[in-house]
Coordinates of C-alpha atoms in Angstrom, one line a residue:
Chain A
M1 CA 23.7 55.7 70.5
E2 CA 20.6 55.0 72.6
T3 CA 21.6 52.1 74.9
Y4 CA 18.7 51.9 77.2
C5 CA 16.5 48.8 77.1
P6 CA 13.3 49.6 75.3
F7 CA 11.4 47.9 78.1
L8 CA 12.8 50.2 80.8
K9 CA 9.9 52.5 81.8
D10 CA 9.7 55.5 84.0
E11 CA 6.7 56.6 85.9
K12 CA 5.8 59.2 88.5
M13 CA 4.7 57.4 91.7
A14 CA 3.1 58.7 94.8
F15 CA 3.4 57.3 98.3
C16 CA 2.6 58.3 101.9
K17 CA 5.7 59.1 103.8
G18 CA 3.7 59.0 107.0
F19 CA 2.7 55.3 106.5
P20 CA 5.2 52.8 107.8
V21 CA 5.2 50.8 104.6
R22 CA 5.9 52.6 101.3
K23 CA 3.0 51.7 99.0
M24 CA 3.5 53.1 95.6
L25 CA 0.6 54.4 93.6
P26 CA 0.9 55.8 90.0
Y27 CA 0.6 59.6 90.4
D28 CA -2.1 59.9 87.7
R29 CA -4.3 57.4 89.5
L30 CA -4.5 59.7 92.5
Y31 CA -6.7 62.0 90.4
H32 CA -8.6 59.3 88.6
Q33 CA -9.6 57.7 91.9
D34 CA -10.4 61.0 93.6
N35 CA -8.0 60.1 96.4
I36 CA -8.3 61.9 99.7
C37 CA -4.6 62.6 99.8
I38 CA -5.2 65.4 97.3
K39 CA -8.3 66.8 98.9
E40 CA -9.0 68.6 102.2
E41 CA -10.4 65.3 103.4
H42 CA -6.8 64.2 104.1
L43 CA -7.4 65.9 107.5
T44 CA -9.6 62.9 108.4
C45 CA -7.0 60.3 107.4
P46 CA -5.9 58.3 110.5
V47 CA -2.2 58.3 109.3
Y48 CA -2.3 62.1 108.9
R49 CA -4.0 62.6 112.3
A50 CA -1.5 60.3 114.1
K51 CA 1.4 62.2 112.5
D52 CA -0.2 65.5 113.2
A53 CA -0.5 64.6 116.8
E54 CA 3.2 63.9 117.0
R55 CA 4.1 67.4 115.8
L56 CA 5.4 69.7 118.5
S57 CA 3.7 72.8 117.2
G58 CA 0.4 71.0 117.3
H59 CA -1.3 73.0 114.5
S60 CA -3.0 71.3 111.6
S61 CA -2.2 71.5 107.9
N62 CA -4.3 74.1 106.1
K63 CA -3.3 72.8 102.7
K64 CA -5.6 71.0 100.3
V65 CA -3.0 68.3 99.6
C66 CA -1.7 66.2 102.4
P67 CA 1.8 67.3 103.4
Y68 CA 2.8 63.6 103.8
L69 CA 2.1 62.8 100.1
E70 CA 5.4 62.3 98.3
V71 CA 6.0 62.0 94.6
E72 CA 9.0 60.2 93.2
E73 CA 10.1 59.2 89.7
V74 CA 10.8 55.5 89.5
L75 CA 12.2 53.1 86.8
F76 CA 11.1 49.6 86.3
C77 CA 11.2 46.7 83.7
E78 CA 7.9 46.7 81.8
V79 CA 8.2 43.0 80.9
Y80 CA 9.6 41.4 84.1
P81 CA 6.7 39.5 85.8
V82 CA 7.3 41.4 89.1
K83 CA 7.3 45.2 89.0
K84 CA 10.4 46.1 90.9
M85 CA 10.6 49.9 91.3
I86 CA 13.9 51.7 91.5
P87 CA 14.1 55.5 92.2
S88 CA 15.5 57.2 89.1
S89 CA 18.0 59.1 91.4
A90 CA 19.6 55.7 92.4
F91 CA 19.8 54.5 88.8
K92 CA 23.2 56.0 87.8
L93 CA 25.2 52.7 88.0
E94 CA 25.8 50.8 84.8
C95 CA 23.6 47.8 84.6
P96 CA 22.2 45.7 81.7
C97 CA 19.1 47.9 81.4
T98 CA 21.3 51.0 80.7
T99 CA 24.0 49.5 78.6
E100 CA 24.0 47.4 75.3
A101 CA 24.1 44.3 77.5
Y102 CA 20.3 44.5 77.7
I103 CA 20.0 42.5 74.5
D104 CA 21.2 39.5 76.6
C105 CA 18.7 40.0 79.4
P106 CA 16.5 36.9 79.6
A107 CA 13.3 39.1 80.0
Y108 CA 14.2 41.1 76.9
C109 CA 15.1 38.0 74.9
Q110 CA 11.9 36.4 75.7
I111 CA 9.8 39.3 74.5
A112 CA 12.0 40.6 71.6
Q113 CA 13.5 37.4 70.2
G114 CA 11.1 34.6 71.2
D115 CA 11.2 32.2 74.1
R116 CA 14.6 31.7 75.6
A117 CA 15.4 31.2 79.2
S118 CA 18.9 31.8 80.6
G119 CA 21.1 28.8 80.4
E120 CA 19.8 27.5 77.1
T121 CA 21.0 27.5 73.5
M122 CA 19.8 30.4 71.4
T123 CA 20.0 31.2 67.8
V124 CA 21.8 34.3 66.4
R125 CA 21.0 34.7 62.7
G126 CA 20.7 31.0 62.3
F127 CA 23.8 30.1 64.4
L128 CA 23.5 28.3 67.7
L129 CA 24.9 30.1 70.7
D130 CA 25.2 28.3 74.0
D131 CA 25.1 30.8 76.9
T132 CA 26.5 28.3 79.4
V133 CA 30.0 28.4 77.9
Y134 CA 32.9 30.9 77.5
Y135 CA 33.8 32.0 74.0
H136 CA 37.1 32.9 72.4
R137 CA 37.6 35.1 69.4
G138 CA 38.9 32.2 67.4
H139 CA 35.4 30.7 67.5
L140 CA 36.2 28.2 70.2
W141 CA 34.0 27.5 73.2
L142 CA 35.3 26.5 76.6
Q143 CA 33.6 25.0 79.6
R144 CA 34.7 23.7 83.0
V145 CA 34.0 20.0 83.3
N146 CA 35.2 17.9 86.2
G147 CA 38.2 20.1 87.1
K148 CA 39.2 20.3 83.4
V149 CA 38.3 22.7 80.7
R150 CA 36.5 21.3 77.7
L151 CA 37.0 23.0 74.3
G152 CA 35.2 22.9 71.0
L153 CA 34.4 24.9 67.9
D154 CA 31.4 27.1 68.0
D155 CA 28.6 26.8 65.4
F156 CA 29.9 29.7 63.3
G157 CA 33.4 28.1 63.4
Q158 CA 32.3 24.7 62.2
W159 CA 30.2 26.4 59.5
L160 CA 33.2 28.2 58.2
L161 CA 35.2 25.0 58.0
G162 CA 32.5 23.0 56.3
D163 CA 32.9 19.2 55.9
I164 CA 35.9 18.1 57.9
D165 CA 38.1 15.2 56.5
K166 CA 40.5 14.8 59.4
I167 CA 41.3 16.3 62.8
S168 CA 44.6 15.9 64.6
F169 CA 45.2 16.6 68.3
P170 CA 48.4 16.7 70.4
R171 CA 49.3 13.6 72.4
R172 CA 47.7 13.0 75.8
K173 CA 49.5 14.7 78.7
E174 CA 51.3 16.9 76.3
H175 CA 51.7 20.5 77.4
V176 CA 50.2 23.1 75.0
E177 CA 51.1 26.7 75.0
R178 CA 48.7 29.6 74.6
N179 CA 48.7 30.9 71.0
K180 CA 50.6 27.8 69.8
P181 CA 49.1 25.1 67.6
L182 CA 46.5 22.9 69.2
L183 CA 44.4 21.5 66.4
R184 CA 45.0 20.7 62.8
I185 CA 41.8 20.4 60.8
R186 CA 41.8 19.2 57.2
C187 CA 38.9 20.2 55.0
S188 CA 38.1 20.0 51.3
H189 CA 39.3 23.5 50.7
G190 CA 42.5 23.3 52.8
T191 CA 43.8 22.9 56.3
A192 CA 43.2 25.1 59.3
E193 CA 45.7 25.3 62.2
I194 CA 43.8 26.3 65.4
A195 CA 45.9 27.8 68.2
S196 CA 45.2 27.0 71.9
P197 CA 43.6 30.0 73.6
L198 CA 45.2 29.0 76.9
S199 CA 48.3 27.1 78.2
G200 CA 47.6 23.7 79.8
T201 CA 48.0 20.0 79.6
L202 CA 46.0 18.0 77.2
M203 CA 44.1 15.4 79.3
N204 CA 41.6 14.0 76.8
A205 CA 40.9 14.2 73.1
N206 CA 37.5 13.3 71.8
E207 CA 38.1 9.9 70.1
E208 CA 34.5 9.8 68.8
V209 CA 35.2 13.0 66.8
R210 CA 38.4 11.6 65.5
R211 CA 36.5 8.6 64.1
D212 CA 33.4 10.7 63.0
T213 CA 34.4 14.3 62.2
S214 CA 30.8 15.1 61.2
L215 CA 29.9 15.3 64.9
I216 CA 31.7 18.7 64.9
N217 CA 29.2 19.9 62.4
T218 CA 26.1 18.3 63.7
D219 CA 26.6 18.8 67.5
P220 CA 29.3 21.4 68.0
Y221 CA 28.5 22.2 71.7
G222 CA 27.8 18.5 72.6
A223 CA 29.2 15.3 71.1
G224 CA 31.4 17.4 68.9
W225 CA 33.6 18.6 71.7
L226 CA 37.3 18.4 70.8
V227 CA 39.8 18.3 73.7
E228 CA 40.0 18.7 77.5
L229 CA 42.8 20.7 79.1
R230 CA 44.0 20.9 82.7
L231 CA 44.9 24.5 83.3
A232 CA 47.0 26.2 85.9
E233 CA 45.2 28.7 88.3
A234 CA 46.4 31.7 86.4
E235 CA 45.1 30.4 83.1
L236 CA 41.7 29.6 84.7
D237 CA 41.6 33.2 86.0
R238 CA 42.3 34.4 82.5
L239 CA 39.3 32.3 81.2
E240 CA 36.9 33.3 84.0
Q241 CA 37.9 36.9 84.2
G242 CA 37.6 37.6 80.5
G243 CA 41.2 37.8 79.6
E244 CA 42.4 39.0 76.1
G245 CA 40.6 37.2 73.3
F246 CA 37.7 35.9 75.5
I247 CA 34.2 37.2 75.1
A248 CA 32.1 37.6 78.2
T249 CA 28.9 35.6 77.9
P250 CA 26.5 38.6 78.2
G251 CA 28.3 40.1 75.1
A252 CA 28.4 36.9 73.1
R253 CA 25.3 37.6 71.1
R254 CA 26.5 41.0 70.0
W255 CA 30.0 39.6 69.2
L256 CA 28.5 36.9 67.0
E257 CA 26.3 39.4 65.2
D258 CA 29.3 41.5 64.5
E259 CA 31.3 38.5 63.3
I260 CA 28.5 37.7 60.8
D261 CA 28.5 41.3 59.6
R262 CA 32.3 41.1 59.3
L263 CA 31.9 38.3 56.8
H264 CA 30.7 40.8 54.2
G265 CA 33.8 42.9 54.7
V266 CA 36.1 39.9 54.3
L267 CA 34.2 38.6 51.3
E268 CA 34.6 42.0 49.5
T269 CA 32.9 42.0 46.2
E270 CA 34.1 43.6 42.9
I271 CA 32.2 46.8 43.9
G272 CA 33.8 47.0 47.3
I273 CA 32.2 46.1 50.7
T274 CA 28.4 45.7 50.5
M275 CA 25.9 45.1 53.3
S276 CA 22.6 43.5 53.0
D277 CA 19.3 42.8 54.8
G278 CA 17.5 39.5 54.8
G279 CA 18.1 35.8 54.7
Q280 CA 20.3 33.4 56.6
L281 CA 23.8 32.3 55.7
I282 CA 23.6 29.3 53.4
D283 CA 24.3 25.8 54.7
T284 CA 27.4 25.1 52.8
L285 CA 29.9 27.9 52.4
R286 CA 32.3 25.6 50.5
D287 CA 30.1 25.8 47.3
V288 CA 30.1 29.6 47.1
V289 CA 33.7 30.5 48.0
T290 CA 37.0 29.9 46.2
Q291 CA 39.8 28.1 47.9
S292 CA 41.7 31.3 48.4
Q293 CA 38.6 33.1 49.8
W294 CA 38.1 30.1 52.2
G295 CA 41.8 30.5 53.3
I296 CA 41.2 34.2 54.0
L297 CA 38.1 33.4 56.0
I298 CA 39.8 30.8 58.1
K299 CA 42.8 33.1 58.8
T300 CA 40.5 36.0 59.7
F301 CA 38.1 34.2 61.9
L302 CA 39.7 31.0 63.3
E303 CA 43.4 31.5 63.2
N304 CA 43.5 35.1 64.5
Chain B
M1 CA 25.7 67.0 51.1
K2 CA 26.6 69.0 48.1
K3 CA 23.9 71.2 46.7
D4 CA 22.1 70.3 43.4
T5 CA 22.7 66.6 43.9
Y6 CA 19.8 64.2 44.4
I7 CA 19.0 60.6 45.2
D8 CA 18.0 58.7 42.1
I9 CA 15.1 56.3 42.5
H10 CA 15.9 53.7 39.9
I11 CA 13.0 51.5 38.7
I12 CA 14.2 48.2 37.4
G13 CA 11.6 46.3 35.4
E14 CA 7.9 47.0 36.1
A15 CA 8.3 47.8 39.8
D16 CA 6.3 51.1 39.7
T17 CA 3.1 49.3 38.7
V18 CA 3.0 47.7 42.2
I19 CA 4.3 50.3 44.5
G20 CA 3.5 53.9 45.3
L21 CA 6.5 56.0 44.2
R22 CA 5.2 59.3 45.6
E23 CA 5.4 58.1 49.2
V24 CA 8.9 56.7 48.5
E25 CA 10.0 60.1 47.2
E26 CA 8.5 62.0 50.1
T27 CA 10.2 59.7 52.6
I28 CA 13.6 60.0 51.0
R29 CA 13.3 63.8 50.8
K30 CA 12.3 64.0 54.5
E31 CA 14.7 61.4 56.0
F32 CA 17.8 62.1 53.8
R33 CA 17.1 65.8 53.3
S34 CA 17.8 65.4 49.6
A35 CA 16.0 66.0 46.3
T36 CA 14.9 63.0 44.4
K37 CA 14.4 62.0 40.8
I38 CA 12.8 58.9 39.3
S39 CA 14.6 57.1 36.5
R40 CA 13.9 54.0 34.6
S41 CA 16.6 51.4 34.3
T42 CA 17.8 49.7 31.1
I43 CA 19.1 46.8 33.1
N44 CA 17.6 43.5 32.2
P45 CA 17.4 41.4 35.4
E46 CA 17.3 38.2 33.4
N47 CA 21.0 38.6 32.7
F48 CA 21.6 38.1 36.4
Y49 CA 19.3 35.1 36.9
D50 CA 21.0 32.1 38.6
P51 CA 19.1 29.0 37.5
S52 CA 20.5 26.9 40.4
R53 CA 19.2 29.4 43.0
K54 CA 16.2 30.5 40.9
Q55 CA 17.0 34.0 42.1
Y56 CA 18.7 37.1 40.8
H57 CA 22.3 38.1 41.8
S58 CA 22.0 41.3 43.7
T59 CA 25.7 42.4 43.7
K60 CA 25.9 42.0 39.9
I61 CA 22.8 44.2 39.4
L62 CA 24.4 46.8 41.7
K63 CA 27.5 46.7 39.6
E64 CA 25.4 47.5 36.5
M65 CA 23.6 50.3 38.4
L66 CA 26.9 52.0 38.9
D67 CA 27.2 52.4 35.1
E68 CA 23.7 54.0 35.1
L69 CA 24.4 56.4 38.0
P70 CA 23.9 60.0 36.7
A71 CA 26.9 62.3 37.2
D72 CA 24.8 64.7 39.3
A73 CA 23.2 62.1 41.5
S74 CA 24.7 61.5 44.9
K75 CA 23.1 58.1 45.4
M76 CA 20.9 55.6 43.5
I77 CA 18.4 53.3 45.1
G78 CA 17.1 50.5 42.8
I79 CA 13.6 49.0 43.2
I80 CA 13.0 45.6 41.7
S81 CA 10.3 43.0 41.9
H82 CA 12.7 40.1 41.4
D83 CA 13.8 37.8 44.3
L84 CA 17.5 38.7 45.0
F85 CA 20.3 36.8 46.6
I86 CA 24.0 37.1 47.3
P87 CA 26.1 33.9 47.3
I88 CA 26.4 33.5 51.1
L89 CA 22.8 34.3 52.0
T90 CA 19.6 32.4 51.2
F91 CA 18.0 35.7 49.9
V92 CA 18.2 39.4 50.5
F93 CA 15.5 42.1 50.8
G94 CA 18.2 44.5 49.7
E95 CA 21.9 45.2 49.3
A96 CA 24.0 48.3 49.2
Q97 CA 27.6 49.5 48.9
L98 CA 28.8 50.5 52.3
D99 CA 29.6 54.2 52.2
G100 CA 29.1 54.0 48.4
N101 CA 26.7 55.1 45.8
V102 CA 24.2 52.4 45.0
G103 CA 21.7 50.2 46.8
I104 CA 18.9 48.0 45.7
V105 CA 15.6 46.8 47.3
S106 CA 13.5 43.8 46.1
F107 CA 9.9 43.8 47.1
A108 CA 9.4 40.1 46.0
R109 CA 9.5 38.9 49.7
L110 CA 7.9 42.1 51.1
Q111 CA 4.6 41.1 49.5
Q112 CA 2.1 39.1 51.5
E113 CA 1.4 37.0 48.5
F114 CA 4.9 35.5 48.7
Y115 CA 3.8 33.9 52.0
G116 CA 0.5 32.7 50.7
L117 CA -1.5 35.6 52.3
P118 CA -4.0 38.0 50.7
P119 CA -2.3 41.2 49.3
N120 CA -1.9 44.1 51.6
Q121 CA -0.8 47.2 49.7
A122 CA -0.4 49.4 52.8
L123 CA 1.8 46.8 54.5
L124 CA 3.9 46.3 51.4
Q125 CA 4.5 50.1 51.2
R126 CA 5.5 50.3 54.9
R127 CA 8.0 47.4 54.5
L128 CA 9.4 48.8 51.3
I129 CA 10.0 52.2 52.9
K130 CA 11.8 50.5 55.8
E131 CA 14.1 48.6 53.4
I132 CA 14.8 51.6 51.2
K133 CA 15.8 53.6 54.3
H134 CA 17.9 50.7 55.5
E135 CA 19.8 50.3 52.2
L136 CA 20.3 54.0 51.7
G137 CA 21.6 54.1 55.2
H138 CA 24.3 51.7 54.2
T139 CA 25.3 53.9 51.3
F140 CA 25.8 56.7 53.9
G141 CA 28.2 54.4 55.8
L142 CA 25.7 53.1 58.4
I143 CA 26.2 49.5 59.6
H144 CA 23.7 47.3 61.3
C145 CA 22.3 48.6 64.5
S146 CA 21.6 46.5 67.6
L147 CA 18.5 48.4 68.5
R148 CA 15.3 46.6 67.2
E149 CA 13.5 49.9 67.0
C150 CA 16.1 51.3 64.6
V151 CA 15.5 50.9 60.8
M152 CA 19.2 49.9 60.5
S153 CA 18.6 46.7 62.6
V154 CA 19.1 43.5 60.6
A155 CA 16.1 41.5 59.4
N156 CA 16.5 37.8 58.6
N157 CA 12.9 37.3 57.7
I158 CA 9.7 39.2 57.1
A159 CA 8.7 39.2 60.7
D160 CA 11.9 41.0 61.6
V161 CA 11.1 43.6 58.9
D162 CA 7.7 44.2 60.5
A163 CA 9.2 44.2 64.1
K164 CA 11.9 46.7 63.4
G165 CA 11.3 50.4 63.6
S166 CA 10.8 52.6 60.6
T167 CA 13.1 55.4 61.7
F168 CA 16.8 55.8 62.5
C169 CA 17.7 55.7 66.2
E170 CA 19.4 58.7 67.7
G171 CA 22.9 57.2 67.2
C172 CA 22.4 56.2 63.6
N173 CA 20.7 59.5 62.8
E174 CA 23.7 61.4 64.2
L175 CA 26.0 59.3 62.0
L176 CA 23.8 59.8 59.0
R177 CA 23.9 63.6 59.5
R178 CA 27.7 63.6 59.9
S179 CA 28.1 61.5 56.8
Q180 CA 25.9 63.9 54.8
K181 CA 27.9 66.9 56.1
G182 CA 31.1 65.2 54.9
Q183 CA 29.7 64.8 51.3

């Protein structure tokens, strides 16, 4: 699959290797501007003359093109405000421009998907995605806050649950184990048991959310946060170094798109798996899925 | 792909009075390296109208199309003028069986008139061709592509349809050819 950013451009550039500063000029422009570097007049160029004088042999060039004219192929981002040139020979390392991670590049997003600067909430097929938090495959977000790690449901997760009747948390100072129950969420279609993505001590539960569960639906990354855990160093490393189950922020957009596509496979129709183009997911899933379908969705996306 | 099979272009309702079928046929022949035939459906879309959504249930129409799939056709692509939906989405431009036989495209929302703009036949045709390629791509097992220039990239709205490319990217094209060889 082609993984290069579509805004990555290559161009042949010319520069004078005799001049102390490398000033790049598009190769084609040399001809359009009738530049002396490509004519015999290069013999009159002060840089050429100075360089020529340094030569031990002392004889002048008899070529029409200046021998100090160098041509190099460079790569650059077409949309970044400053054109930073990189020689193509040095461009073998993996970087966002040459991997699928380019879709999360702020410059690419701004042009291809509308205005979005890094560090802001963006929308992926109608779902909010905050790129300042870590994500876990169980549709939880995590963020370091005052020495603790705050945790909540992501926008897709709250949409799957729908209206929430009641949420139960462990007691304060209680130790929670990774992959063991953390949250019990009762909804109209059933109850979801959400496991903790990390081991730690529960320091705070959001009492506002306990009183008004609609905050989870209306402000999942803000007032709808759920609990705060104190983690041991090893668990923090697991979070920050992308341990199993965590999605690195640059890949979150792609992960969420794949999750939305995966919905079609889970909600298999009577003619098998179908895929479609167009539209946004509807506001209330509850009205279009049966209780058993809802259970399958929760097990697949939130309880995995 | 087996010889002597073809892709059936299935007209549901009066779709052919609005769109140019010759260009559709040419595109399918070229992109999918397959013969084509045009057939007229006996499906009555009104049987699949959902009054609460004021739209037509796409998956149910696809199910009916399977009954109309000729034995010698490899795939069938339905073209319909009615506004389609699937339960979890607000609307669909089209839907298809993944690695299956049938797909459908609605041009209701591909028309400029839907957005209160003057008609533009050439634009409608370009959009329709993209969506036909996209849905037929699904029937060959292709999933959504992350490259915006690929016709298999997802479109949530008409701007996305216009922004995406009209051809398969190198990767999707390779998968398409492999899928065709296996059939």
